[in-house]
Amino acid sequence: MKVLIANRGEIAVRVIRACREMGYPTVAVYSEADRAALHVVYADQAMPIGPPPSRESYLRIDKIIDAAKKTGANAIHPGYGFLAENAGFARACRDAGIIFIGPSPESIEAMGSKTESRQRMKAAGVPVVPGLLEPVKSFDEIADFAKSAGLPIMIKASAGGGGKGMRLVEREADLRSSFDRVKSEAQSFFGDASVYAEKFVPTPRHIEVQILGDQHGNLIHVGERECTLQRRHQKVVEECPSPVVDAELRERLGAMAVKAAAAVNYYSAGTIECLVGPDKQFYFLEMNTRLQVEHPVTEMVWGVDLVKLQLRIAQGEKLPIRQSDLSPSGHAIECRIYAEDPSRKFAPSPGLIRYINLPQGPGVRNENGVYAGYTVPIFYDPMLSKLVCHGYSRADSIAKMKRALTEYRVDGIETTIPFFTWLMDHPDFRTANFDTSFIDKHLPEMDAERPQGDEFVEAAIAAAAIMAFEESQRVPVPDESEKAWRTAGRLEAMRGRR
Ligand code: MV4
């Protein structure tokens, strides 16, 4: 197998590493903005696919298939984002005789619509959030649902996902405007104005279950990840296992996830997203039919390599592990390090990385897509790398993360590292007492606690540089000893004086 990676950044590097360990040659594709990107450096071959905007490069199915044909790649790994959940891309690969390293186009399609997937899950006996199963034909159906189920409800785009195109309605007076709003957002985001409604689940946790399936109908789960801590529907920290899931709940969640995946004949790696209420009631929310950003926390705790398994499954191999072979060990946390300034409301901070020191040591894993001298482009998601720490317990992995964050240095751009340093010490994080509103609620505390930002550190570095320079210019005053004279002479010779 020769694998083209239809992606960039840390995930392209991650896939290249798995391919190299398995002896498969790799082909990177890159936009004009990514000529010097790390994935291009690491791949065996690289093909340009167009101008910087992803519409003209990483989202161009024709150019990517063409690059595979030109380089003789017979398989494509889509990573996450870009074309990873595009059924048309999976089908274009199939039509070109190229292995798509992911699920079938049919599975992607079945899970791509929220209403269709809710119907399928309900039929399979998987719990879904109570609500409508079909897109509504008129506002009246929404009003009827609100009346019978009671407020609050959520109006969501059928074609939506990941927090786009949805709205909470708490008061009857807002029903109409929210309906209109979601409808027009659905049309402009997804080109499909259909919407439906479901009951609102208050103060939920967002827990997702990793599943793996082969093309012979075998399916297993690889436990859950805690993904509750998000900012504007972007995850910032993930953990495995979830601090609120015990062995009994894990077994029930896992069985539910396997049932959900089986209902769409799923193979490859996939994720079942759930809402879990304070009463531990759980509901299927959506399925992500791809490898996820946060897959490393599962890998560290469950001792599996999800990317290598994807590569084997894609070639028709049977799953080499059974459910009974798997058990979790310890605890892992992932922090997503972004080129964003946490003291300026997470404003993007692209630019030249002058210096970077990645943390190392026991239990530390970096999934990194950048290097010193690299310029973070403005065109893509500004995630630089993921810092993942694995310890024997949650407290130990937090301690490792705090330690690792103190070793992490990035000069030239702002990053979210100070935010994580603050978060790891927050009492409610340390006791795992949080829901999806945690970050928005507590961010003002962070700004209040760290008013000085990095200015003091930078002033100290400048002072140290001046002192080092002055020291280098100092000619020692010779004393009476012969040794001092010799040292002075050597120093002068080194500087080329005389
Ligand atoms: C919900 C919900 C409460 N009740 N649905 C946000 C992401 C998208 N996949 C679904 N989302 C939600 N759906 C019902 N019926 C609350 C959220 C939600 C949320 C979920 C997970 C993580 C963060 C969140 C932040 C706000 C709302």
PDB file of N, CA, C and O and ligand atoms in Angstrom, residues 114 118 129-130 153-154 156 161-164 166 168 198-207 227-235 273-275 285-286 435-437, ligand 1:
ATOM      1  N   LYS A 114     -28.817  14.598  10.662  1.00  0.00           N
ATOM      2  CA  LYS A 114     -29.207  14.373  12.065  1.00  0.00           C
ATOM      3  C   LYS A 114     -30.551  13.667  12.152  1.00  0.00           C
ATOM      4  O   LYS A 114     -30.728  12.772  12.981  1.00  0.00           O
ATOM      5  N   ARG A 118     -31.027   9.946  13.595  1.00  0.00           N
ATOM      6  CA  ARG A 118     -31.922   9.749  14.748  1.00  0.00           C
ATOM      7  C   ARG A 118     -32.941   8.645  14.464  1.00  0.00           C
ATOM      8  O   ARG A 118     -33.216   7.810  15.336  1.00  0.00           O
ATOM      9  N   VAL A 129     -32.093  11.814  22.011  1.00  0.00           N
ATOM     10  CA  VAL A 129     -32.752  12.874  22.781  1.00  0.00           C
ATOM     11  C   VAL A 129     -34.222  12.928  22.345  1.00  0.00           C
ATOM     12  O   VAL A 129     -34.505  12.932  21.145  1.00  0.00           O
ATOM     13  N   PRO A 130     -35.171  12.939  23.293  1.00  0.00           N
ATOM     14  CA  PRO A 130     -36.583  12.970  22.905  1.00  0.00           C
ATOM     15  C   PRO A 130     -36.867  14.157  21.999  1.00  0.00           C
ATOM     16  O   PRO A 130     -36.429  15.276  22.272  1.00  0.00           O
ATOM     17  N   ILE A 153     -36.608  23.893  24.500  1.00  0.00           N
ATOM     18  CA  ILE A 153     -36.288  22.950  23.429  1.00  0.00           C
ATOM     19  C   ILE A 153     -35.093  23.468  22.646  1.00  0.00           C
ATOM     20  O   ILE A 153     -34.680  24.623  22.816  1.00  0.00           O
ATOM     21  N   MET A 154     -34.544  22.605  21.799  1.00  0.00           N
ATOM     22  CA  MET A 154     -33.506  23.050  20.874  1.00  0.00           C
ATOM     23  C   MET A 154     -34.011  22.853  19.463  1.00  0.00           C
ATOM     24  O   MET A 154     -34.550  21.795  19.130  1.00  0.00           O
ATOM     25  N   LYS A 156     -32.700  22.510  15.729  1.00  0.00           N
ATOM     26  CA  LYS A 156     -31.428  22.184  15.097  1.00  0.00           C
ATOM     27  C   LYS A 156     -31.599  21.968  13.596  1.00  0.00           C
ATOM     28  O   LYS A 156     -32.650  21.506  13.148  1.00  0.00           O
ATOM     29  N   GLY A 161     -24.382  19.858  12.689  1.00  0.00           N
ATOM     30  CA  GLY A 161     -23.454  19.029  13.455  1.00  0.00           C
ATOM     31  C   GLY A 161     -22.372  19.904  14.023  1.00  0.00           C
ATOM     32  O   GLY A 161     -22.123  21.001  13.511  1.00  0.00           O
ATOM     33  N   GLY A 162     -21.777  19.439  15.121  1.00  0.00           N
ATOM     34  CA  GLY A 162     -20.677  20.187  15.708  1.00  0.00           C
ATOM     35  C   GLY A 162     -21.068  21.568  16.208  1.00  0.00           C
ATOM     36  O   GLY A 162     -20.217  22.448  16.291  1.00  0.00           O
ATOM     37  N   GLY A 163     -22.348  21.774  16.546  1.00  0.00           N
ATOM     38  CA  GLY A 163     -22.738  23.025  17.168  1.00  0.00           C
ATOM     39  C   GLY A 163     -23.139  24.127  16.209  1.00  0.00           C
ATOM     40  O   GLY A 163     -23.552  25.199  16.630  1.00  0.00           O
ATOM     41  N   LYS A 164     -23.034  23.851  14.891  1.00  0.00           N
ATOM     42  CA  LYS A 164     -23.447  24.872  13.913  1.00  0.00           C
ATOM     43  C   LYS A 164     -24.914  24.694  13.582  1.00  0.00           C
ATOM     44  O   LYS A 164     -25.377  23.576  13.406  1.00  0.00           O
ATOM     45  N   MET A 166     -27.864  25.651  15.373  1.00  0.00           N
ATOM     46  CA  MET A 166     -28.779  25.197  16.421  1.00  0.00           C
ATOM     47  C   MET A 166     -29.069  26.338  17.386  1.00  0.00           C
ATOM     48  O   MET A 166     -28.299  27.280  17.473  1.00  0.00           O
ATOM     49  N   LEU A 168     -31.142  27.308  21.295  1.00  0.00           N
ATOM     50  CA  LEU A 168     -31.926  26.987  22.492  1.00  0.00           C
ATOM     51  C   LEU A 168     -33.111  27.948  22.572  1.00  0.00           C
ATOM     52  O   LEU A 168     -32.925  29.160  22.432  1.00  0.00           O
ATOM     53  N   GLU A 198     -35.790  19.167  19.382  1.00  0.00           N
ATOM     54  CA  GLU A 198     -35.702  18.150  20.435  1.00  0.00           C
ATOM     55  C   GLU A 198     -35.689  18.824  21.801  1.00  0.00           C
ATOM     56  O   GLU A 198     -35.449  20.032  21.908  1.00  0.00           O
ATOM     57  N   LYS A 199     -35.942  18.037  22.848  1.00  0.00           N
ATOM     58  CA  LYS A 199     -35.892  18.553  24.217  1.00  0.00           C
ATOM     59  C   LYS A 199     -34.486  19.038  24.524  1.00  0.00           C
ATOM     60  O   LYS A 199     -33.499  18.472  24.059  1.00  0.00           O
ATOM     61  N   PHE A 200     -34.385  20.078  25.328  1.00  0.00           N
ATOM     62  CA  PHE A 200     -33.077  20.559  25.774  1.00  0.00           C
ATOM     63  C   PHE A 200     -32.631  19.725  26.970  1.00  0.00           C
ATOM     64  O   PHE A 200     -33.400  19.507  27.912  1.00  0.00           O
ATOM     65  N   VAL A 201     -31.389  19.245  26.921  1.00  0.00           N
ATOM     66  CA  VAL A 201     -30.825  18.514  28.055  1.00  0.00           C
ATOM     67  C   VAL A 201     -29.968  19.497  28.839  1.00  0.00           C
ATOM     68  O   VAL A 201     -28.919  19.922  28.357  1.00  0.00           O
ATOM     69  N   PRO A 202     -30.390  19.920  30.048  1.00  0.00           N
ATOM     70  CA  PRO A 202     -29.635  20.952  30.762  1.00  0.00           C
ATOM     71  C   PRO A 202     -28.350  20.415  31.396  1.00  0.00           C
ATOM     72  O   PRO A 202     -28.282  19.227  31.735  1.00  0.00           O
ATOM     73  N   THR A 203     -27.369  21.285  31.532  1.00  0.00           N
ATOM     74  CA  THR A 203     -26.037  21.000  32.099  1.00  0.00           C
ATOM     75  C   THR A 203     -25.526  19.587  31.770  1.00  0.00           C
ATOM     76  O   THR A 203     -25.215  18.799  32.644  1.00  0.00           O
ATOM     77  N   PRO A 204     -25.415  19.320  30.456  1.00  0.00           N
ATOM     78  CA  PRO A 204     -24.954  17.989  30.077  1.00  0.00           C
ATOM     79  C   PRO A 204     -23.442  17.900  30.080  1.00  0.00           C
ATOM     80  O   PRO A 204     -22.748  18.923  30.119  1.00  0.00           O
ATOM     81  N   ARG A 205     -22.939  16.689  30.086  1.00  0.00           N
ATOM     82  CA  ARG A 205     -21.542  16.471  29.745  1.00  0.00           C
ATOM     83  C   ARG A 205     -21.505  15.870  28.364  1.00  0.00           C
ATOM     84  O   ARG A 205     -22.423  15.171  27.945  1.00  0.00           O
ATOM     85  N   HIS A 206     -20.426  16.199  27.662  1.00  0.00           N
ATOM     86  CA  HIS A 206     -20.245  15.708  26.305  1.00  0.00           C
ATOM     87  C   HIS A 206     -19.246  14.564  26.361  1.00  0.00           C
ATOM     88  O   HIS A 206     -18.061  14.782  26.605  1.00  0.00           O
ATOM     89  N   ILE A 207     -19.765  13.366  26.178  1.00  0.00           N
ATOM     90  CA  ILE A 207     -18.918  12.177  26.262  1.00  0.00           C
ATOM     91  C   ILE A 207     -19.027  11.426  24.956  1.00  0.00           C
ATOM     92  O   ILE A 207     -20.126  11.296  24.397  1.00  0.00           O
ATOM     93  N   CYS A 227     -15.260  15.144  26.752  1.00  0.00           N
ATOM     94  CA  CYS A 227     -15.006  16.287  25.861  1.00  0.00           C
ATOM     95  C   CYS A 227     -15.860  17.489  26.229  1.00  0.00           C
ATOM     96  O   CYS A 227     -16.197  18.320  25.383  1.00  0.00           O
ATOM     97  N   THR A 228     -16.228  17.579  27.497  1.00  0.00           N
ATOM     98  CA  THR A 228     -17.168  18.603  27.934  1.00  0.00           C
ATOM     99  C   THR A 228     -16.586  20.003  27.835  1.00  0.00           C
ATOM    100  O   THR A 228     -17.316  20.962  27.569  1.00  0.00           O
ATOM    101  N   LEU A 229     -15.273  20.134  28.067  1.00  0.00           N
ATOM    102  CA  LEU A 229     -14.685  21.483  28.103  1.00  0.00           C
ATOM    103  C   LEU A 229     -14.468  22.010  26.688  1.00  0.00           C
ATOM    104  O   LEU A 229     -13.554  21.597  25.986  1.00  0.00           O
ATOM    105  N   GLN A 230     -15.354  22.900  26.297  1.00  0.00           N
ATOM    106  CA  GLN A 230     -15.323  23.454  24.951  1.00  0.00           C
ATOM    107  C   GLN A 230     -15.487  24.959  25.028  1.00  0.00           C
ATOM    108  O   GLN A 230     -16.032  25.483  25.986  1.00  0.00           O
ATOM    109  N   ARG A 231     -15.006  25.635  23.991  1.00  0.00           N
ATOM    110  CA  ARG A 231     -15.217  27.068  23.856  1.00  0.00           C
ATOM    111  C   ARG A 231     -15.786  27.321  22.477  1.00  0.00           C
ATOM    112  O   ARG A 231     -15.151  26.981  21.483  1.00  0.00           O
ATOM    113  N   ARG A 232     -16.980  27.858  22.404  1.00  0.00           N
ATOM    114  CA  ARG A 232     -17.668  28.081  21.126  1.00  0.00           C
ATOM    115  C   ARG A 232     -17.697  26.814  20.286  1.00  0.00           C
ATOM    116  O   ARG A 232     -17.343  26.835  19.113  1.00  0.00           O
ATOM    117  N   HIS A 233     -18.051  25.702  20.908  1.00  0.00           N
ATOM    118  CA  HIS A 233     -18.153  24.399  20.246  1.00  0.00           C
ATOM    119  C   HIS A 233     -16.828  23.891  19.705  1.00  0.00           C
ATOM    120  O   HIS A 233     -16.781  22.999  18.865  1.00  0.00           O
ATOM    121  N   GLN A 234     -15.720  24.465  20.175  1.00  0.00           N
ATOM    122  CA  GLN A 234     -14.388  23.944  19.871  1.00  0.00           C
ATOM    123  C   GLN A 234     -13.872  23.293  21.140  1.00  0.00           C
ATOM    124  O   GLN A 234     -13.791  23.946  22.182  1.00  0.00           O
ATOM    125  N   LYS A 235     -13.509  22.015  21.037  1.00  0.00           N
ATOM    126  CA  LYS A 235     -12.961  21.361  22.222  1.00  0.00           C
ATOM    127  C   LYS A 235     -11.598  21.972  22.546  1.00  0.00           C
ATOM    128  O   LYS A 235     -10.860  22.337  21.627  1.00  0.00           O
ATOM    129  N   GLU A 273     -21.003  10.358  19.612  1.00  0.00           N
ATOM    130  CA  GLU A 273     -21.103  11.484  20.548  1.00  0.00           C
ATOM    131  C   GLU A 273     -22.375  11.363  21.369  1.00  0.00           C
ATOM    132  O   GLU A 273     -23.442  11.164  20.798  1.00  0.00           O
ATOM    133  N   CYS A 274     -22.244  11.527  22.680  1.00  0.00           N
ATOM    134  CA  CYS A 274     -23.417  11.440  23.554  1.00  0.00           C
ATOM    135  C   CYS A 274     -23.520  12.674  24.432  1.00  0.00           C
ATOM    136  O   CYS A 274     -22.510  13.287  24.786  1.00  0.00           O
ATOM    137  N   LEU A 275     -24.738  12.990  24.805  1.00  0.00           N
ATOM    138  CA  LEU A 275     -24.970  13.906  25.912  1.00  0.00           C
ATOM    139  C   LEU A 275     -25.270  13.046  27.127  1.00  0.00           C
ATOM    140  O   LEU A 275     -26.058  12.105  27.032  1.00  0.00           O
ATOM    141  N   LEU A 285     -26.094  11.607  20.196  1.00  0.00           N
ATOM    142  CA  LEU A 285     -26.187  12.952  19.629  1.00  0.00           C
ATOM    143  C   LEU A 285     -25.856  12.920  18.133  1.00  0.00           C
ATOM    144  O   LEU A 285     -26.618  13.330  17.291  1.00  0.00           O
ATOM    145  N   GLU A 286     -24.670  12.444  17.810  1.00  0.00           N
ATOM    146  CA  GLU A 286     -24.292  12.274  16.400  1.00  0.00           C
ATOM    147  C   GLU A 286     -23.102  11.350  16.329  1.00  0.00           C
ATOM    148  O   GLU A 286     -22.463  11.046  17.352  1.00  0.00           O
ATOM    149  N   ASP A 435     -19.496  21.495  33.497  1.00  0.00           N
ATOM    150  CA  ASP A 435     -20.373  21.138  32.391  1.00  0.00           C
ATOM    151  C   ASP A 435     -19.958  21.994  31.199  1.00  0.00           C
ATOM    152  O   ASP A 435     -18.913  22.650  31.239  1.00  0.00           O
ATOM    153  N   THR A 436     -20.779  21.981  30.136  1.00  0.00           N
ATOM    154  CA  THR A 436     -20.353  22.617  28.889  1.00  0.00           C
ATOM    155  C   THR A 436     -20.226  24.143  29.000  1.00  0.00           C
ATOM    156  O   THR A 436     -19.681  24.776  28.117  1.00  0.00           O
ATOM    157  N   SER A 437     -20.748  24.740  30.082  1.00  0.00           N
ATOM    158  CA  SER A 437     -20.666  26.200  30.195  1.00  0.00           C
ATOM    159  C   SER A 437     -19.424  26.655  30.968  1.00  0.00           C
ATOM    160  O   SER A 437     -19.202  27.853  31.141  1.00  0.00           O
TER     161      SER A 437
HETATM  162  C1  MV4 B   1     -27.763  19.760  22.774  1.00  0.00           C
HETATM  163  C2  MV4 B   1     -27.587  20.322  24.046  1.00  0.00           C
HETATM  164  C3  MV4 B   1     -28.613  20.192  24.946  1.00  0.00           C
HETATM  165  N1  MV4 B   1     -29.748  19.552  24.587  1.00  0.00           N
HETATM  166  N2  MV4 B   1     -28.907  19.141  22.467  1.00  0.00           N
HETATM  167  C4  MV4 B   1     -23.635  21.240  20.875  1.00  0.00           C
HETATM  168  C5  MV4 B   1     -22.817  20.529  19.855  1.00  0.00           C
HETATM  169  C6  MV4 B   1     -23.758  19.711  19.080  1.00  0.00           C
HETATM  170  N3  MV4 B   1     -23.164  18.476  18.661  1.00  0.00           N
HETATM  171  C7  MV4 B   1     -24.918  19.504  19.997  1.00  0.00           C
HETATM  172  N4  MV4 B   1     -24.764  20.447  21.084  1.00  0.00           N
HETATM  173  C8  MV4 B   1     -25.667  20.468  22.102  1.00  0.00           C
HETATM  174  N5  MV4 B   1     -26.809  19.821  21.838  1.00  0.00           N
HETATM  175  C9  MV4 B   1     -29.872  19.050  23.370  1.00  0.00           C
HETATM  176  N6  MV4 B   1     -31.034  18.460  23.045  1.00  0.00           N
HETATM  177  C10 MV4 B   1     -26.409  20.997  24.324  1.00  0.00           C
HETATM  178  C11 MV4 B   1     -25.444  21.101  23.350  1.00  0.00           C
HETATM  179  C12 MV4 B   1     -24.306  21.905  23.695  1.00  0.00           C
HETATM  180  C13 MV4 B   1     -23.052  21.362  23.875  1.00  0.00           C
HETATM  181  C14 MV4 B   1     -22.817  20.007  23.708  1.00  0.00           C
HETATM  182  C15 MV4 B   1     -21.566  19.482  23.884  1.00  0.00           C
HETATM  183  C16 MV4 B   1     -20.512  20.332  24.235  1.00  0.00           C
HETATM  184  C17 MV4 B   1     -20.699  21.665  24.378  1.00  0.00           C
HETATM  185  C18 MV4 B   1     -21.967  22.209  24.213  1.00  0.00           C
HETATM  186  C19 MV4 B   1     -22.144  23.566  24.391  1.00  0.00           C
HETATM  187  C20 MV4 B   1     -23.386  24.083  24.213  1.00  0.00           C
HETATM  188  C21 MV4 B   1     -24.457  23.259  23.861  1.00  0.00           C
END
